[in-house]
Amino acid sequence: RARLEQMAAEYESPEEFIRWHYANPEKLSEVESLVLEEKIVEDLLATAEVVDRAVGFQELLGMEPTTT
């Protein structure tokens, strides 16, 4: 509900926006999926270990340089 209210704030009639989502299970499901995705990303970022290192362009793209 909080995320839906946040999204609704951008509209002229926030309450109508919220009612419309609750009246359409498919649309409400889209918002629920968005919230779940955001939560997963937050959890992953909280546990991720970042290591900075220099990488060549071809290595970055996953392409091995060809030697002839």
PDB file of N, CA and C in Angstrom:
ATOM      1  N   ARG A   1       0.841  -1.199   0.000  1.00  0.00           N
ATOM      2  CA  ARG A   1       0.000   0.000   0.000  1.00  0.00           C
ATOM      3  C   ARG A   1       0.879   1.254   0.000  1.00  0.00           C
ATOM      4  N   ALA A   2       1.969   1.228   0.763  1.00  0.00           N
ATOM      5  CA  ALA A   2       2.839   2.403   0.847  1.00  0.00           C
ATOM      6  C   ALA A   2       3.431   2.749  -0.515  1.00  0.00           C
ATOM      7  N   ARG A   3       3.876   1.740  -1.249  1.00  0.00           N
ATOM      8  CA  ARG A   3       4.459   1.991  -2.580  1.00  0.00           C
ATOM      9  C   ARG A   3       3.388   2.507  -3.529  1.00  0.00           C
ATOM     10  N   LEU A   4       2.206   1.982  -3.442  1.00  0.00           N
ATOM     11  CA  LEU A   4       1.102   2.426  -4.285  1.00  0.00           C
ATOM     12  C   LEU A   4       0.760   3.891  -3.969  1.00  0.00           C
ATOM     13  N   GLU A   5       0.766   4.254  -2.707  1.00  0.00           N
ATOM     14  CA  GLU A   5       0.508   5.639  -2.317  1.00  0.00           C
ATOM     15  C   GLU A   5       1.606   6.554  -2.837  1.00  0.00           C
ATOM     16  N   GLN A   6       2.823   6.071  -2.807  1.00  0.00           N
ATOM     17  CA  GLN A   6       3.952   6.845  -3.323  1.00  0.00           C
ATOM     18  C   GLN A   6       3.780   7.090  -4.829  1.00  0.00           C
ATOM     19  N   MET A   7       3.388   6.068  -5.548  1.00  0.00           N
ATOM     20  CA  MET A   7       3.160   6.200  -6.980  1.00  0.00           C
ATOM     21  C   MET A   7       1.967   7.120  -7.252  1.00  0.00           C
ATOM     22  N   ALA A   8       0.925   7.005  -6.450  1.00  0.00           N
ATOM     23  CA  ALA A   8      -0.304   7.776  -6.651  1.00  0.00           C
ATOM     24  C   ALA A   8      -0.094   9.264  -6.435  1.00  0.00           C
ATOM     25  N   ALA A   9       0.884   9.626  -5.636  1.00  0.00           N
ATOM     26  CA  ALA A   9       1.135  11.032  -5.326  1.00  0.00           C
ATOM     27  C   ALA A   9       1.436  11.853  -6.574  1.00  0.00           C
ATOM     28  N   GLU A  10       1.887  11.201  -7.622  1.00  0.00           N
ATOM     29  CA  GLU A  10       2.231  11.895  -8.860  1.00  0.00           C
ATOM     30  C   GLU A  10       0.998  12.191  -9.716  1.00  0.00           C
ATOM     31  N   TYR A  11      -0.153  11.647  -9.348  1.00  0.00           N
ATOM     32  CA  TYR A  11      -1.365  11.788 -10.148  1.00  0.00           C
ATOM     33  C   TYR A  11      -2.292  12.853  -9.579  1.00  0.00           C
ATOM     34  N   GLU A  12      -3.172  13.345 -10.439  1.00  0.00           N
ATOM     35  CA  GLU A  12      -4.123  14.380 -10.054  1.00  0.00           C
ATOM     36  C   GLU A  12      -5.097  13.882  -8.996  1.00  0.00           C
ATOM     37  N   SER A  13      -5.521  12.624  -9.101  1.00  0.00           N
ATOM     38  CA  SER A  13      -6.456  12.016  -8.144  1.00  0.00           C
ATOM     39  C   SER A  13      -5.827  10.765  -7.541  1.00  0.00           C
ATOM     40  N   PRO A  14      -4.983  10.938  -6.525  1.00  0.00           N
ATOM     41  CA  PRO A  14      -4.287   9.790  -5.941  1.00  0.00           C
ATOM     42  C   PRO A  14      -5.214   8.685  -5.440  1.00  0.00           C
ATOM     43  N   GLU A  15      -6.312   9.045  -4.793  1.00  0.00           N
ATOM     44  CA  GLU A  15      -7.220   8.025  -4.262  1.00  0.00           C
ATOM     45  C   GLU A  15      -7.872   7.217  -5.375  1.00  0.00           C
ATOM     46  N   GLU A  16      -8.179   7.880  -6.471  1.00  0.00           N
ATOM     47  CA  GLU A  16      -8.758   7.165  -7.614  1.00  0.00           C
ATOM     48  C   GLU A  16      -7.737   6.194  -8.201  1.00  0.00           C
ATOM     49  N   PHE A  17      -6.491   6.615  -8.269  1.00  0.00           N
ATOM     50  CA  PHE A  17      -5.402   5.759  -8.750  1.00  0.00           C
ATOM     51  C   PHE A  17      -5.293   4.508  -7.868  1.00  0.00           C
ATOM     52  N   ILE A  18      -5.337   4.692  -6.566  1.00  0.00           N
ATOM     53  CA  ILE A  18      -5.231   3.575  -5.619  1.00  0.00           C
ATOM     54  C   ILE A  18      -6.438   2.648  -5.744  1.00  0.00           C
ATOM     55  N   ARG A  19      -7.634   3.213  -5.791  1.00  0.00           N
ATOM     56  CA  ARG A  19      -8.848   2.387  -5.942  1.00  0.00           C
ATOM     57  C   ARG A  19      -8.799   1.572  -7.228  1.00  0.00           C
ATOM     58  N   TRP A  20      -8.346   2.199  -8.308  1.00  0.00           N
ATOM     59  CA  TRP A  20      -8.270   1.515  -9.598  1.00  0.00           C
ATOM     60  C   TRP A  20      -7.355   0.296  -9.516  1.00  0.00           C
ATOM     61  N   HIS A  21      -6.209   0.441  -8.824  1.00  0.00           N
ATOM     62  CA  HIS A  21      -5.292  -0.690  -8.673  1.00  0.00           C
ATOM     63  C   HIS A  21      -5.909  -1.804  -7.829  1.00  0.00           C
ATOM     64  N   TYR A  22      -6.580  -1.435  -6.751  1.00  0.00           N
ATOM     65  CA  TYR A  22      -7.208  -2.458  -5.906  1.00  0.00           C
ATOM     66  C   TYR A  22      -8.395  -3.124  -6.595  1.00  0.00           C
ATOM     67  N   ALA A  23      -9.005  -2.448  -7.546  1.00  0.00           N
ATOM     68  CA  ALA A  23     -10.121  -3.026  -8.293  1.00  0.00           C
ATOM     69  C   ALA A  23      -9.641  -3.926  -9.429  1.00  0.00           C
ATOM     70  N   ASN A  24      -8.366  -3.808  -9.788  1.00  0.00           N
ATOM     71  CA  ASN A  24      -7.786  -4.600 -10.881  1.00  0.00           C
ATOM     72  C   ASN A  24      -6.651  -5.461 -10.332  1.00  0.00           C
ATOM     73  N   PRO A  25      -6.938  -6.705  -9.980  1.00  0.00           N
ATOM     74  CA  PRO A  25      -5.919  -7.579  -9.395  1.00  0.00           C
ATOM     75  C   PRO A  25      -4.655  -7.690 -10.245  1.00  0.00           C
ATOM     76  N   GLU A  26      -4.806  -7.629 -11.552  1.00  0.00           N
ATOM     77  CA  GLU A  26      -3.639  -7.721 -12.437  1.00  0.00           C
ATOM     78  C   GLU A  26      -2.711  -6.520 -12.232  1.00  0.00           C
ATOM     79  N   LYS A  27      -3.280  -5.338 -12.142  1.00  0.00           N
ATOM     80  CA  LYS A  27      -2.490  -4.117 -11.930  1.00  0.00           C
ATOM     81  C   LYS A  27      -1.875  -4.103 -10.532  1.00  0.00           C
ATOM     82  N   LEU A  28      -2.625  -4.552  -9.551  1.00  0.00           N
ATOM     83  CA  LEU A  28      -2.102  -4.610  -8.194  1.00  0.00           C
ATOM     84  C   LEU A  28      -0.945  -5.600  -8.123  1.00  0.00           C
ATOM     85  N   SER A  29      -1.058  -6.682  -8.850  1.00  0.00           N
ATOM     86  CA  SER A  29       0.001  -7.678  -8.907  1.00  0.00           C
ATOM     87  C   SER A  29       1.282  -7.086  -9.494  1.00  0.00           C
ATOM     88  N   GLU A  30       1.147  -6.196 -10.467  1.00  0.00           N
ATOM     89  CA  GLU A  30       2.327  -5.541 -11.055  1.00  0.00           C
ATOM     90  C   GLU A  30       3.060  -4.709 -10.010  1.00  0.00           C
ATOM     91  N   VAL A  31       2.304  -3.999  -9.183  1.00  0.00           N
ATOM     92  CA  VAL A  31       2.907  -3.189  -8.125  1.00  0.00           C
ATOM     93  C   VAL A  31       3.561  -4.099  -7.088  1.00  0.00           C
ATOM     94  N   GLU A  32       2.895  -5.194  -6.743  1.00  0.00           N
ATOM     95  CA  GLU A  32       3.471  -6.144  -5.784  1.00  0.00           C
ATOM     96  C   GLU A  32       4.780  -6.722  -6.312  1.00  0.00           C
ATOM     97  N   SER A  33       4.824  -7.014  -7.594  1.00  0.00           N
ATOM     98  CA  SER A  33       6.054  -7.533  -8.206  1.00  0.00           C
ATOM     99  C   SER A  33       7.164  -6.495  -8.147  1.00  0.00           C
ATOM    100  N   LEU A  34       6.823  -5.255  -8.391  1.00  0.00           N
ATOM    101  CA  LEU A  34       7.800  -4.169  -8.326  1.00  0.00           C
ATOM    102  C   LEU A  34       8.386  -4.049  -6.924  1.00  0.00           C
ATOM    103  N   VAL A  35       7.510  -4.106  -5.924  1.00  0.00           N
ATOM    104  CA  VAL A  35       7.960  -4.010  -4.529  1.00  0.00           C
ATOM    105  C   VAL A  35       8.863  -5.187  -4.182  1.00  0.00           C
ATOM    106  N   LEU A  36       8.494  -6.377  -4.612  1.00  0.00           N
ATOM    107  CA  LEU A  36       9.301  -7.563  -4.343  1.00  0.00           C
ATOM    108  C   LEU A  36      10.670  -7.448  -5.007  1.00  0.00           C
ATOM    109  N   GLU A  37      10.688  -6.989  -6.239  1.00  0.00           N
ATOM    110  CA  GLU A  37      11.954  -6.812  -6.953  1.00  0.00           C
ATOM    111  C   GLU A  37      12.846  -5.800  -6.237  1.00  0.00           C
ATOM    112  N   GLU A  38      12.271  -4.688  -5.805  1.00  0.00           N
ATOM    113  CA  GLU A  38      13.046  -3.679  -5.072  1.00  0.00           C
ATOM    114  C   GLU A  38      13.612  -4.251  -3.778  1.00  0.00           C
ATOM    115  N   LYS A  39      12.831  -5.057  -3.080  1.00  0.00           N
ATOM    116  CA  LYS A  39      13.277  -5.667  -1.819  1.00  0.00           C
ATOM    117  C   LYS A  39      14.430  -6.633  -2.067  1.00  0.00           C
ATOM    118  N   ILE A  40      14.339  -7.421  -3.126  1.00  0.00           N
ATOM    119  CA  ILE A  40      15.405  -8.371  -3.459  1.00  0.00           C
ATOM    120  C   ILE A  40      16.693  -7.624  -3.779  1.00  0.00           C
ATOM    121  N   VAL A  41      16.595  -6.563  -4.558  1.00  0.00           N
ATOM    122  CA  VAL A  41      17.782  -5.777  -4.912  1.00  0.00           C
ATOM    123  C   VAL A  41      18.401  -5.162  -3.657  1.00  0.00           C
ATOM    124  N   GLU A  42      17.565  -4.618  -2.775  1.00  0.00           N
ATOM    125  CA  GLU A  42      18.069  -4.056  -1.512  1.00  0.00           C
ATOM    126  C   GLU A  42      18.828  -5.103  -0.706  1.00  0.00           C
ATOM    127  N   ASP A  43      18.246  -6.302  -0.593  1.00  0.00           N
ATOM    128  CA  ASP A  43      18.887  -7.373   0.166  1.00  0.00           C
ATOM    129  C   ASP A  43      20.206  -7.802  -0.467  1.00  0.00           C
ATOM    130  N   LEU A  44      20.236  -7.900  -1.781  1.00  0.00           N
ATOM    131  CA  LEU A  44      21.471  -8.275  -2.473  1.00  0.00           C
ATOM    132  C   LEU A  44      22.548  -7.215  -2.285  1.00  0.00           C
ATOM    133  N   LEU A  45      22.180  -5.952  -2.414  1.00  0.00           N
ATOM    134  CA  LEU A  45      23.154  -4.876  -2.250  1.00  0.00           C
ATOM    135  C   LEU A  45      23.674  -4.802  -0.815  1.00  0.00           C
ATOM    136  N   ALA A  46      22.839  -5.165   0.137  1.00  0.00           N
ATOM    137  CA  ALA A  46      23.260  -5.133   1.538  1.00  0.00           C
ATOM    138  C   ALA A  46      24.311  -6.190   1.839  1.00  0.00           C
ATOM    139  N   THR A  47      24.311  -7.279   1.075  1.00  0.00           N
ATOM    140  CA  THR A  47      25.254  -8.363   1.336  1.00  0.00           C
ATOM    141  C   THR A  47      26.356  -8.466   0.287  1.00  0.00           C
ATOM    142  N   ALA A  48      26.292  -7.628  -0.736  1.00  0.00           N
ATOM    143  CA  ALA A  48      27.282  -7.712  -1.821  1.00  0.00           C
ATOM    144  C   ALA A  48      28.638  -7.188  -1.378  1.00  0.00           C
ATOM    145  N   GLU A  49      29.666  -7.806  -1.896  1.00  0.00           N
ATOM    146  CA  GLU A  49      31.031  -7.333  -1.671  1.00  0.00           C
ATOM    147  C   GLU A  49      31.540  -6.784  -2.999  1.00  0.00           C
ATOM    148  N   VAL A  50      31.893  -5.512  -2.985  1.00  0.00           N
ATOM    149  CA  VAL A  50      32.342  -4.847  -4.203  1.00  0.00           C
ATOM    150  C   VAL A  50      33.861  -4.781  -4.206  1.00  0.00           C
ATOM    151  N   VAL A  51      34.437  -5.177  -5.340  1.00  0.00           N
ATOM    152  CA  VAL A  51      35.885  -5.119  -5.503  1.00  0.00           C
ATOM    153  C   VAL A  51      36.176  -4.323  -6.761  1.00  0.00           C
ATOM    154  N   ASP A  52      36.898  -3.221  -6.628  1.00  0.00           N
ATOM    155  CA  ASP A  52      37.282  -2.422  -7.786  1.00  0.00           C
ATOM    156  C   ASP A  52      38.535  -2.996  -8.403  1.00  0.00           C
ATOM    157  N   ARG A  53      38.522  -3.117  -9.740  1.00  0.00           N
ATOM    158  CA  ARG A  53      39.730  -3.527 -10.445  1.00  0.00           C
ATOM    159  C   ARG A  53      39.640  -3.026 -11.868  1.00  0.00           C
ATOM    160  N   ALA A  54      40.789  -2.781 -12.449  1.00  0.00           N
ATOM    161  CA  ALA A  54      40.841  -2.307 -13.827  1.00  0.00           C
ATOM    162  C   ALA A  54      40.515  -3.464 -14.767  1.00  0.00           C
ATOM    163  N   VAL A  55      39.699  -3.169 -15.772  1.00  0.00           N
ATOM    164  CA  VAL A  55      39.279  -4.179 -16.734  1.00  0.00           C
ATOM    165  C   VAL A  55      39.367  -3.568 -18.124  1.00  0.00           C
ATOM    166  N   GLY A  56      39.936  -4.333 -19.050  1.00  0.00           N
ATOM    167  CA  GLY A  56      39.991  -3.883 -20.430  1.00  0.00           C
ATOM    168  C   GLY A  56      38.616  -3.923 -21.074  1.00  0.00           C
ATOM    169  N   PHE A  57      38.447  -3.152 -22.134  1.00  0.00           N
ATOM    170  CA  PHE A  57      37.154  -3.068 -22.798  1.00  0.00           C
ATOM    171  C   PHE A  57      36.663  -4.424 -23.271  1.00  0.00           C
ATOM    172  N   GLN A  58      37.517  -5.192 -23.934  1.00  0.00           N
ATOM    173  CA  GLN A  58      37.097  -6.493 -24.456  1.00  0.00           C
ATOM    174  C   GLN A  58      36.777  -7.468 -23.336  1.00  0.00           C
ATOM    175  N   GLU A  59      37.534  -7.411 -22.261  1.00  0.00           N
ATOM    176  CA  GLU A  59      37.237  -8.281 -21.114  1.00  0.00           C
ATOM    177  C   GLU A  59      35.881  -7.904 -20.513  1.00  0.00           C
ATOM    178  N   LEU A  60      35.609  -6.616 -20.446  1.00  0.00           N
ATOM    179  CA  LEU A  60      34.338  -6.137 -19.922  1.00  0.00           C
ATOM    180  C   LEU A  60      33.173  -6.683 -20.733  1.00  0.00           C
ATOM    181  N   LEU A  61      33.335  -6.735 -22.031  1.00  0.00           N
ATOM    182  CA  LEU A  61      32.289  -7.244 -22.902  1.00  0.00           C
ATOM    183  C   LEU A  61      32.271  -8.767 -22.986  1.00  0.00           C
ATOM    184  N   GLY A  62      33.240  -9.399 -22.333  1.00  0.00           N
ATOM    185  CA  GLY A  62      33.296 -10.849 -22.348  1.00  0.00           C
ATOM    186  C   GLY A  62      33.900 -11.407 -23.622  1.00  0.00           C
ATOM    187  N   MET A  63      34.643 -10.565 -24.323  1.00  0.00           N
ATOM    188  CA  MET A  63      35.258 -10.988 -25.581  1.00  0.00           C
ATOM    189  C   MET A  63      36.764 -11.126 -25.344  1.00  0.00           C
ATOM    190  N   GLU A  64      37.278 -12.211 -25.784  1.00  0.00           N
ATOM    191  CA  GLU A  64      38.707 -12.419 -25.671  1.00  0.00           C
ATOM    192  C   GLU A  64      39.390 -11.768 -26.874  1.00  0.00           C
ATOM    193  N   PRO A  65      40.486 -11.046 -26.654  1.00  0.00           N
ATOM    194  CA  PRO A  65      41.186 -10.477 -27.800  1.00  0.00           C
ATOM    195  C   PRO A  65      41.765 -11.574 -28.680  1.00  0.00           C
ATOM    196  N   THR A  66      41.651 -11.403 -29.969  1.00  0.00           N
ATOM    197  CA  THR A  66      42.180 -12.394 -30.892  1.00  0.00           C
ATOM    198  C   THR A  66      43.615 -12.041 -31.247  1.00  0.00           C
ATOM    199  N   THR A  67      44.449 -13.044 -31.204  1.00  0.00           N
ATOM    200  CA  THR A  67      45.851 -12.847 -31.594  1.00  0.00           C
ATOM    201  C   THR A  67      46.101 -13.657 -32.846  1.00  0.00           C
ATOM    202  N   THR A  68      46.722 -13.015 -33.824  1.00  0.00           N
ATOM    203  CA  THR A  68      46.980 -13.715 -35.097  1.00  0.00           C
ATOM    204  C   THR A  68      48.442 -13.851 -35.324  1.00  0.00           C
TER     205      THR A  68
END
